[in-house]
PDB file of C-alpha atoms in Angstrom:
ATOM      1  CA  UNK A   1      55.158   9.458  75.538  1.00  0.00           C
ATOM      2  CA  UNK A   2      51.835   8.961  73.759  1.00  0.00           C
ATOM      3  CA  UNK A   3      51.408   6.286  71.118  1.00  0.00           C
ATOM      4  CA  UNK A   4      50.291   7.232  67.612  1.00  0.00           C
ATOM      5  CA  UNK A   5      46.559   6.846  66.918  1.00  0.00           C
ATOM      6  CA  UNK A   6      45.517   3.770  64.936  1.00  0.00           C
ATOM      7  CA  UNK A   7      42.202   5.215  63.703  1.00  0.00           C
ATOM      8  CA  UNK A   8      42.510   6.278  60.070  1.00  0.00           C
ATOM      9  CA  UNK A   9      42.723  10.045  59.693  1.00  0.00           C
ATOM     10  CA  UNK A  10      40.032  10.022  57.001  1.00  0.00           C
ATOM     11  CA  UNK A  11      36.612   9.708  58.636  1.00  0.00           C
ATOM     12  CA  UNK A  12      34.785   8.376  55.557  1.00  0.00           C
ATOM     13  CA  UNK A  13      37.429   6.829  53.286  1.00  0.00           C
ATOM     14  CA  UNK A  14      36.113   6.028  49.801  1.00  0.00           C
ATOM     15  CA  UNK A  15      36.108   2.329  49.038  1.00  0.00           C
ATOM     16  CA  UNK A  16      37.968   0.792  46.128  1.00  0.00           C
ATOM     17  CA  UNK A  17      36.058  -2.411  45.456  1.00  0.00           C
ATOM     18  CA  UNK A  18      37.457  -5.753  44.397  1.00  0.00           C
ATOM     19  CA  UNK A  19      35.968  -7.528  41.407  1.00  0.00           C
ATOM     20  CA  UNK A  20      33.002  -9.391  42.874  1.00  0.00           C
ATOM     21  CA  UNK A  21      33.638 -13.102  42.409  1.00  0.00           C
ATOM     22  CA  UNK A  22      32.311 -16.148  44.199  1.00  0.00           C
ATOM     23  CA  UNK A  23      35.090 -16.164  46.794  1.00  0.00           C
ATOM     24  CA  UNK A  24      34.189 -12.642  47.952  1.00  0.00           C
ATOM     25  CA  UNK A  25      30.447 -13.352  47.811  1.00  0.00           C
ATOM     26  CA  UNK A  26      30.835 -16.526  49.868  1.00  0.00           C
ATOM     27  CA  UNK A  27      33.010 -14.748  52.450  1.00  0.00           C
ATOM     28  CA  UNK A  28      30.372 -12.025  52.759  1.00  0.00           C
ATOM     29  CA  UNK A  29      27.542 -14.534  53.031  1.00  0.00           C
ATOM     30  CA  UNK A  30      29.320 -16.570  55.707  1.00  0.00           C
ATOM     31  CA  UNK A  31      30.160 -13.426  57.705  1.00  0.00           C
ATOM     32  CA  UNK A  32      26.655 -11.965  57.483  1.00  0.00           C
ATOM     33  CA  UNK A  33      25.116 -15.219  58.693  1.00  0.00           C
ATOM     34  CA  UNK A  34      27.694 -16.085  61.340  1.00  0.00           C
ATOM     35  CA  UNK A  35      27.219 -16.051  65.095  1.00  0.00           C
ATOM     36  CA  UNK A  36      30.203 -13.733  65.591  1.00  0.00           C
ATOM     37  CA  UNK A  37      29.914 -10.244  66.990  1.00  0.00           C
ATOM     38  CA  UNK A  38      28.519  -7.566  64.717  1.00  0.00           C
ATOM     39  CA  UNK A  39      31.811  -5.599  64.608  1.00  0.00           C
ATOM     40  CA  UNK A  40      33.733  -8.748  63.623  1.00  0.00           C
ATOM     41  CA  UNK A  41      31.236  -9.523  60.857  1.00  0.00           C
ATOM     42  CA  UNK A  42      31.510  -5.958  59.513  1.00  0.00           C
ATOM     43  CA  UNK A  43      35.302  -6.274  59.457  1.00  0.00           C
ATOM     44  CA  UNK A  44      35.131  -9.491  57.426  1.00  0.00           C
ATOM     45  CA  UNK A  45      32.639  -8.068  54.923  1.00  0.00           C
ATOM     46  CA  UNK A  46      34.605  -4.865  54.325  1.00  0.00           C
ATOM     47  CA  UNK A  47      37.875  -6.776  53.921  1.00  0.00           C
ATOM     48  CA  UNK A  48      36.240  -9.216  51.472  1.00  0.00           C
ATOM     49  CA  UNK A  49      34.670  -6.550  49.271  1.00  0.00           C
ATOM     50  CA  UNK A  50      37.189  -3.705  49.386  1.00  0.00           C
ATOM     51  CA  UNK A  51      40.649  -3.536  47.826  1.00  0.00           C
ATOM     52  CA  UNK A  52      41.388  -0.260  49.563  1.00  0.00           C
ATOM     53  CA  UNK A  53      40.073   2.584  51.694  1.00  0.00           C
ATOM     54  CA  UNK A  54      41.186   5.761  49.990  1.00  0.00           C
ATOM     55  CA  UNK A  55      44.917   5.411  49.407  1.00  0.00           C
ATOM     56  CA  UNK A  56      45.299   2.613  51.978  1.00  0.00           C
ATOM     57  CA  UNK A  57      45.172  -1.060  50.951  1.00  0.00           C
ATOM     58  CA  UNK A  58      42.346  -2.971  52.607  1.00  0.00           C
ATOM     59  CA  UNK A  59      42.609  -6.052  54.776  1.00  0.00           C
ATOM     60  CA  UNK A  60      41.095  -7.016  58.111  1.00  0.00           C
ATOM     61  CA  UNK A  61      43.590  -4.896  59.998  1.00  0.00           C
ATOM     62  CA  UNK A  62      42.830  -1.804  57.943  1.00  0.00           C
ATOM     63  CA  UNK A  63      39.084  -2.422  58.160  1.00  0.00           C
ATOM     64  CA  UNK A  64      39.434  -2.333  61.950  1.00  0.00           C
ATOM     65  CA  UNK A  65      41.215   1.032  61.801  1.00  0.00           C
ATOM     66  CA  UNK A  66      38.318   2.835  60.084  1.00  0.00           C
ATOM     67  CA  UNK A  67      36.232   4.946  62.474  1.00  0.00           C
ATOM     68  CA  UNK A  68      33.065   3.359  63.843  1.00  0.00           C
ATOM     69  CA  UNK A  69      30.822   5.663  61.798  1.00  0.00           C
ATOM     70  CA  UNK A  70      33.006   5.280  58.720  1.00  0.00           C
ATOM     71  CA  UNK A  71      32.606   1.507  58.911  1.00  0.00           C
ATOM     72  CA  UNK A  72      28.819   1.821  59.120  1.00  0.00           C
ATOM     73  CA  UNK A  73      28.843   4.155  56.111  1.00  0.00           C
ATOM     74  CA  UNK A  74      31.067   1.749  54.153  1.00  0.00           C
ATOM     75  CA  UNK A  75      28.784  -1.154  55.076  1.00  0.00           C
ATOM     76  CA  UNK A  76      25.787   0.754  53.704  1.00  0.00           C
ATOM     77  CA  UNK A  77      27.693   1.503  50.489  1.00  0.00           C
ATOM     78  CA  UNK A  78      28.719  -2.163  50.230  1.00  0.00           C
ATOM     79  CA  UNK A  79      25.086  -3.212  50.596  1.00  0.00           C
ATOM     80  CA  UNK A  80      24.300  -1.299  47.395  1.00  0.00           C
ATOM     81  CA  UNK A  81      26.400  -3.817  45.454  1.00  0.00           C
ATOM     82  CA  UNK A  82      23.763  -6.421  46.267  1.00  0.00           C
ATOM     83  CA  UNK A  83      20.656  -4.258  46.722  1.00  0.00           C
ATOM     84  CA  UNK A  84      19.095  -1.652  44.459  1.00  0.00           C
ATOM     85  CA  UNK A  85      19.191   2.062  45.246  1.00  0.00           C
ATOM     86  CA  UNK A  86      15.580   2.141  46.425  1.00  0.00           C
ATOM     87  CA  UNK A  87      14.106  -0.709  48.400  1.00  0.00           C
ATOM     88  CA  UNK A  88      11.024  -1.517  50.405  1.00  0.00           C
ATOM     89  CA  UNK A  89      11.495  -2.658  53.967  1.00  0.00           C
ATOM     90  CA  UNK A  90       9.141  -3.932  56.630  1.00  0.00           C
ATOM     91  CA  UNK A  91       9.237  -2.031  59.917  1.00  0.00           C
ATOM     92  CA  UNK A  92       7.460  -2.778  63.221  1.00  0.00           C
ATOM     93  CA  UNK A  93       5.392  -0.071  64.923  1.00  0.00           C
ATOM     94  CA  UNK A  94       6.685   0.518  68.446  1.00  0.00           C
ATOM     95  CA  UNK A  95       3.184   1.510  69.626  1.00  0.00           C
ATOM     96  CA  UNK A  96       0.679  -0.984  68.156  1.00  0.00           C
ATOM     97  CA  UNK A  97       3.043  -3.736  66.990  1.00  0.00           C
ATOM     98  CA  UNK A  98       1.757  -3.718  63.398  1.00  0.00           C
ATOM     99  CA  UNK A  99       4.278  -4.165  60.600  1.00  0.00           C
ATOM    100  CA  UNK A 100       4.204  -1.683  57.724  1.00  0.00           C
ATOM    101  CA  UNK A 101       6.119  -1.059  54.495  1.00  0.00           C
ATOM    102  CA  UNK A 102       8.847   1.561  54.502  1.00  0.00           C
ATOM    103  CA  UNK A 103      10.638   2.794  51.371  1.00  0.00           C
ATOM    104  CA  UNK A 104      14.094   4.297  51.659  1.00  0.00           C
ATOM    105  CA  UNK A 105      17.436   4.561  49.904  1.00  0.00           C
ATOM    106  CA  UNK A 106      20.767   3.692  51.476  1.00  0.00           C
ATOM    107  CA  UNK A 107      22.393   6.285  49.200  1.00  0.00           C
ATOM    108  CA  UNK A 108      20.608   9.085  51.074  1.00  0.00           C
ATOM    109  CA  UNK A 109      21.745   8.149  54.583  1.00  0.00           C
ATOM    110  CA  UNK A 110      22.540  11.359  56.526  1.00  0.00           C
ATOM    111  CA  UNK A 111      25.985  11.661  58.018  1.00  0.00           C
ATOM    112  CA  UNK A 112      27.913  14.179  60.116  1.00  0.00           C
ATOM    113  CA  UNK A 113      31.549  15.044  59.519  1.00  0.00           C
ATOM    114  CA  UNK A 114      34.256  14.503  62.098  1.00  0.00           C
ATOM    115  CA  UNK A 115      35.069  17.303  64.522  1.00  0.00           C
ATOM    116  CA  UNK A 116      38.258  19.408  64.646  1.00  0.00           C
ATOM    117  CA  UNK A 117      41.364  17.406  65.449  1.00  0.00           C
ATOM    118  CA  UNK A 118      39.977  14.062  64.253  1.00  0.00           C
ATOM    119  CA  UNK A 119      40.981  11.353  64.971  1.00  0.00           C
ATOM    120  CA  UNK A 120      42.398  12.718  68.259  1.00  0.00           C
ATOM    121  CA  UNK A 121      40.433  14.310  71.116  1.00  0.00           C
ATOM    122  CA  UNK A 122      42.220  16.444  73.711  1.00  0.00           C
ATOM    123  CA  UNK A 123      40.790  16.192  77.245  1.00  0.00           C
ATOM    124  CA  UNK A 124      41.657  17.850  80.536  1.00  0.00           C
ATOM    125  CA  UNK A 125      41.261  15.208  83.258  1.00  0.00           C
ATOM    126  CA  UNK A 126      41.973  14.943  86.967  1.00  0.00           C
ATOM    127  CA  UNK A 127      45.197  13.142  85.988  1.00  0.00           C
ATOM    128  CA  UNK A 128      46.263  15.926  83.644  1.00  0.00           C
ATOM    129  CA  UNK A 129      45.942  16.590  79.941  1.00  0.00           C
ATOM    130  CA  UNK A 130      45.260  13.389  78.020  1.00  0.00           C
ATOM    131  CA  UNK A 131      44.700  12.445  74.367  1.00  0.00           C
ATOM    132  CA  UNK A 132      42.270   9.852  73.028  1.00  0.00           C
ATOM    133  CA  UNK A 133      41.621   8.515  69.532  1.00  0.00           C
ATOM    134  CA  UNK A 134      38.144   8.276  68.003  1.00  0.00           C
ATOM    135  CA  UNK A 135      36.708   4.753  68.376  1.00  0.00           C
ATOM    136  CA  UNK A 136      37.348   2.430  65.454  1.00  0.00           C
ATOM    137  CA  UNK A 137      36.409  -1.100  64.477  1.00  0.00           C
ATOM    138  CA  UNK A 138      39.169  -2.629  66.572  1.00  0.00           C
ATOM    139  CA  UNK A 139      37.794  -0.915  69.662  1.00  0.00           C
ATOM    140  CA  UNK A 140      34.275  -2.099  68.804  1.00  0.00           C
ATOM    141  CA  UNK A 141      35.470  -5.680  68.406  1.00  0.00           C
ATOM    142  CA  UNK A 142      37.329  -5.535  71.722  1.00  0.00           C
ATOM    143  CA  UNK A 143      34.269  -4.198  73.555  1.00  0.00           C
ATOM    144  CA  UNK A 144      32.012  -6.815  71.943  1.00  0.00           C
ATOM    145  CA  UNK A 145      34.315  -9.544  73.249  1.00  0.00           C
ATOM    146  CA  UNK A 146      34.051  -8.384  76.854  1.00  0.00           C
ATOM    147  CA  UNK A 147      31.518  -9.654  79.363  1.00  0.00           C
ATOM    148  CA  UNK A 148      29.823  -7.878  82.254  1.00  0.00           C
ATOM    149  CA  UNK A 149      30.940  -4.392  81.247  1.00  0.00           C
ATOM    150  CA  UNK A 150      29.608  -2.012  83.905  1.00  0.00           C
ATOM    151  CA  UNK A 151      30.530   1.258  82.221  1.00  0.00           C
ATOM    152  CA  UNK A 152      31.529   1.244  78.514  1.00  0.00           C
ATOM    153  CA  UNK A 153      32.947   4.754  78.968  1.00  0.00           C
ATOM    154  CA  UNK A 154      35.730   3.396  81.176  1.00  0.00           C
ATOM    155  CA  UNK A 155      36.443   0.638  78.646  1.00  0.00           C
ATOM    156  CA  UNK A 156      36.722   3.160  75.820  1.00  0.00           C
ATOM    157  CA  UNK A 157      38.941   5.376  77.980  1.00  0.00           C
ATOM    158  CA  UNK A 158      41.336   2.431  78.249  1.00  0.00           C
ATOM    159  CA  UNK A 159      41.039   1.322  74.614  1.00  0.00           C
ATOM    160  CA  UNK A 160      41.160   4.784  73.034  1.00  0.00           C
ATOM    161  CA  UNK A 161      43.644   6.418  75.395  1.00  0.00           C
ATOM    162  CA  UNK A 162      46.915   7.312  73.691  1.00  0.00           C
ATOM    163  CA  UNK A 163      48.877   7.426  76.926  1.00  0.00           C
ATOM    164  CA  UNK A 164      51.247   4.493  77.463  1.00  0.00           C
ATOM    165  CA  UNK A 165      49.486   4.015  80.834  1.00  0.00           C
ATOM    166  CA  UNK A 166      45.966   4.324  79.359  1.00  0.00           C
ATOM    167  CA  UNK A 167      44.672   1.063  80.796  1.00  0.00           C
ATOM    168  CA  UNK A 168      45.839   1.849  84.341  1.00  0.00           C
ATOM    169  CA  UNK A 169      44.661   5.448  84.093  1.00  0.00           C
ATOM    170  CA  UNK A 170      41.184   4.395  82.952  1.00  0.00           C
ATOM    171  CA  UNK A 171      40.676   2.731  86.342  1.00  0.00           C
ATOM    172  CA  UNK A 172      41.662   5.939  88.150  1.00  0.00           C
ATOM    173  CA  UNK A 173      39.456   8.328  86.168  1.00  0.00           C
ATOM    174  CA  UNK A 174      36.500   9.628  88.197  1.00  0.00           C
ATOM    175  CA  UNK A 175      32.979   9.977  86.812  1.00  0.00           C
ATOM    176  CA  UNK A 176      33.564  13.602  85.797  1.00  0.00           C
ATOM    177  CA  UNK A 177      36.636  12.511  83.826  1.00  0.00           C
ATOM    178  CA  UNK A 178      34.650   9.776  82.079  1.00  0.00           C
ATOM    179  CA  UNK A 179      31.897  12.236  81.168  1.00  0.00           C
ATOM    180  CA  UNK A 180      34.419  14.701  79.710  1.00  0.00           C
ATOM    181  CA  UNK A 181      36.210  11.955  77.774  1.00  0.00           C
ATOM    182  CA  UNK A 182      32.917  10.616  76.425  1.00  0.00           C
ATOM    183  CA  UNK A 183      31.787  14.098  75.350  1.00  0.00           C
ATOM    184  CA  UNK A 184      35.134  14.836  73.693  1.00  0.00           C
ATOM    185  CA  UNK A 185      35.108  11.563  71.754  1.00  0.00           C
ATOM    186  CA  UNK A 186      31.538  12.188  70.633  1.00  0.00           C
ATOM    187  CA  UNK A 187      32.433  15.707  69.504  1.00  0.00           C
ATOM    188  CA  UNK A 188      35.449  14.617  67.453  1.00  0.00           C
ATOM    189  CA  UNK A 189      33.923  11.452  65.963  1.00  0.00           C
ATOM    190  CA  UNK A 190      31.899  11.374  62.729  1.00  0.00           C
ATOM    191  CA  UNK A 191      28.346  10.065  62.849  1.00  0.00           C
ATOM    192  CA  UNK A 192      26.114   8.282  60.357  1.00  0.00           C
ATOM    193  CA  UNK A 193      22.403   7.540  60.636  1.00  0.00           C
ATOM    194  CA  UNK A 194      21.556   3.873  61.158  1.00  0.00           C
ATOM    195  CA  UNK A 195      17.830   4.332  61.769  1.00  0.00           C
ATOM    196  CA  UNK A 196      14.894   6.186  60.300  1.00  0.00           C
ATOM    197  CA  UNK A 197      11.832   7.907  61.756  1.00  0.00           C
ATOM    198  CA  UNK A 198       8.456   6.908  60.349  1.00  0.00           C
ATOM    199  CA  UNK A 199       4.739   7.191  61.083  1.00  0.00           C
ATOM    200  CA  UNK A 200       2.675   4.037  61.460  1.00  0.00           C
ATOM    201  CA  UNK A 201      -0.102   4.057  58.819  1.00  0.00           C
ATOM    202  CA  UNK A 202      -2.354   2.002  61.131  1.00  0.00           C
ATOM    203  CA  UNK A 203      -2.285   3.912  64.427  1.00  0.00           C
ATOM    204  CA  UNK A 204      -0.542   7.145  63.445  1.00  0.00           C
ATOM    205  CA  UNK A 205       2.154   6.794  66.095  1.00  0.00           C
ATOM    206  CA  UNK A 206       5.735   7.899  65.507  1.00  0.00           C
ATOM    207  CA  UNK A 207       8.087   4.958  65.120  1.00  0.00           C
ATOM    208  CA  UNK A 208      11.864   4.512  65.045  1.00  0.00           C
ATOM    209  CA  UNK A 209      13.186   1.774  62.733  1.00  0.00           C
ATOM    210  CA  UNK A 210      16.746   0.430  62.904  1.00  0.00           C
ATOM    211  CA  UNK A 211      18.362  -0.043  59.473  1.00  0.00           C
ATOM    212  CA  UNK A 212      20.996  -2.778  59.618  1.00  0.00           C
ATOM    213  CA  UNK A 213      22.312  -4.031  56.255  1.00  0.00           C
ATOM    214  CA  UNK A 214      23.484  -7.251  57.918  1.00  0.00           C
ATOM    215  CA  UNK A 215      19.850  -8.286  58.372  1.00  0.00           C
ATOM    216  CA  UNK A 216      18.705  -7.878  54.764  1.00  0.00           C
ATOM    217  CA  UNK A 217      21.304  -6.740  52.234  1.00  0.00           C
ATOM    218  CA  UNK A 218      23.719  -9.612  51.738  1.00  0.00           C
ATOM    219  CA  UNK A 219      23.230 -13.039  50.151  1.00  0.00           C
ATOM    220  CA  UNK A 220      22.826 -16.210  52.152  1.00  0.00           C
ATOM    221  CA  UNK A 221      25.404 -18.986  51.884  1.00  0.00           C
ATOM    222  CA  UNK A 222      22.905 -21.235  50.105  1.00  0.00           C
ATOM    223  CA  UNK A 223      22.778 -18.973  47.025  1.00  0.00           C
ATOM    224  CA  UNK A 224      26.411 -19.343  45.824  1.00  0.00           C
ATOM    225  CA  UNK A 225      26.668 -22.944  47.027  1.00  0.00           C
ATOM    226  CA  UNK A 226      23.520 -23.964  45.138  1.00  0.00           C
ATOM    227  CA  UNK A 227      24.881 -22.389  41.954  1.00  0.00           C
ATOM    228  CA  UNK A 228      28.305 -23.988  42.437  1.00  0.00           C
ATOM    229  CA  UNK A 229      26.594 -27.375  42.783  1.00  0.00           C
ATOM    230  CA  UNK A 230      24.453 -26.757  39.691  1.00  0.00           C
ATOM    231  CA  UNK A 231      27.369 -25.687  37.479  1.00  0.00           C
ATOM    232  CA  UNK A 232      29.669 -28.412  38.779  1.00  0.00           C
ATOM    233  CA  UNK A 233      27.059 -31.074  38.023  1.00  0.00           C
ATOM    234  CA  UNK A 234      26.626 -29.761  34.469  1.00  0.00           C
ATOM    235  CA  UNK A 235      30.174 -28.821  33.446  1.00  0.00           C
ATOM    236  CA  UNK A 236      32.295 -30.829  35.911  1.00  0.00           C
ATOM    237  CA  UNK A 237      34.214 -27.712  36.917  1.00  0.00           C
ATOM    238  CA  UNK A 238      35.810 -27.613  40.359  1.00  0.00           C
ATOM    239  CA  UNK A 239      34.544 -25.374  43.140  1.00  0.00           C
ATOM    240  CA  UNK A 240      37.554 -22.997  42.969  1.00  0.00           C
ATOM    241  CA  UNK A 241      37.109 -22.659  39.193  1.00  0.00           C
ATOM    242  CA  UNK A 242      33.453 -21.745  39.602  1.00  0.00           C
ATOM    243  CA  UNK A 243      34.090 -19.330  42.487  1.00  0.00           C
ATOM    244  CA  UNK A 244      36.761 -17.627  40.348  1.00  0.00           C
ATOM    245  CA  UNK A 245      33.998 -16.497  37.981  1.00  0.00           C
ATOM    246  CA  UNK A 246      32.513 -13.002  38.362  1.00  0.00           C
ATOM    247  CA  UNK A 247      29.222 -13.392  40.195  1.00  0.00           C
ATOM    248  CA  UNK A 248      27.141 -12.078  37.281  1.00  0.00           C
ATOM    249  CA  UNK A 249      28.709 -14.639  34.908  1.00  0.00           C
ATOM    250  CA  UNK A 250      28.205 -17.487  37.391  1.00  0.00           C
ATOM    251  CA  UNK A 251      24.552 -16.494  37.717  1.00  0.00           C
ATOM    252  CA  UNK A 252      24.226 -16.437  33.926  1.00  0.00           C
ATOM    253  CA  UNK A 253      25.646 -19.972  33.617  1.00  0.00           C
ATOM    254  CA  UNK A 254      23.305 -21.188  36.341  1.00  0.00           C
ATOM    255  CA  UNK A 255      20.286 -19.647  34.603  1.00  0.00           C
ATOM    256  CA  UNK A 256      21.260 -21.260  31.290  1.00  0.00           C
ATOM    257  CA  UNK A 257      21.446 -24.648  32.974  1.00  0.00           C
ATOM    258  CA  UNK A 258      18.089 -24.131  34.688  1.00  0.00           C
ATOM    259  CA  UNK A 259      16.493 -23.076  31.385  1.00  0.00           C
ATOM    260  CA  UNK A 260      17.889 -26.139  29.624  1.00  0.00           C
ATOM    261  CA  UNK A 261      16.559 -28.392  32.359  1.00  0.00           C
ATOM    262  CA  UNK A 262      13.217 -26.600  32.546  1.00  0.00           C
ATOM    263  CA  UNK A 263      13.617 -25.534  36.183  1.00  0.00           C
ATOM    264  CA  UNK A 264      12.333 -22.155  37.490  1.00  0.00           C
ATOM    265  CA  UNK A 265      14.782 -19.229  37.300  1.00  0.00           C
ATOM    266  CA  UNK A 266      16.541 -18.097  40.439  1.00  0.00           C
ATOM    267  CA  UNK A 267      15.228 -15.145  42.431  1.00  0.00           C
ATOM    268  CA  UNK A 268      18.699 -14.166  43.670  1.00  0.00           C
ATOM    269  CA  UNK A 269      19.643 -10.671  44.727  1.00  0.00           C
ATOM    270  CA  UNK A 270      20.770  -8.044  42.233  1.00  0.00           C
ATOM    271  CA  UNK A 271      24.519  -7.775  41.824  1.00  0.00           C
ATOM    272  CA  UNK A 272      26.322  -4.805  40.276  1.00  0.00           C
TER     273      UNK A 272
END
């Protein structure tokens, strides 16, 4: 008997955001700057910022159940809480190596809907008819934790297979089976753009730039900690009391203290 799929049935679940306080901001900052795998960092950020995905309450477990593309889309939406709609980025030219400015909006990221039957793909294999669920964050985390993976398709056949013997069957699948399973999962899974095509203004060559919010969109740990230290030194409040404040109010207190002391204002990221 097949197990039930864990991947959420809604490919792009709308996020219900938590009030952005210092605890959430610090969790996001620590995750974005950590040495953990990218999928694990995305899970932490989504769980810290979101109270729910559609009708489902959000926590780390739920964040792992969102489809791989849905998580990338949610991460881009989460980045907008710290970044403006339109931003300038610096991209490297793949041909001449020059770096040039690129303007884009994360709100306009193209995406493709899930295929029929999502989140389950039906595949005819050499072992018979089998069912697989579309890859989710949990599968991505599991793959990222593996070493010396020769063929990710076989790993995903084991992880995403809904058969009770999925792991053993993945070893027995031949290359034609793996190709069919891979094609079926790609057809049923949603997709979201995580890169942009551009033309280098210096050499005119076409270039392909990867857009990863983890590299630019979220605050560093030093920003909230510096403000906690500043407010604590002025008002003698405890760290938990200061982190309980909405981020915008904490920033306002910090700016008032800086103005009173004659220090330059902060150039922190925009928060909405």
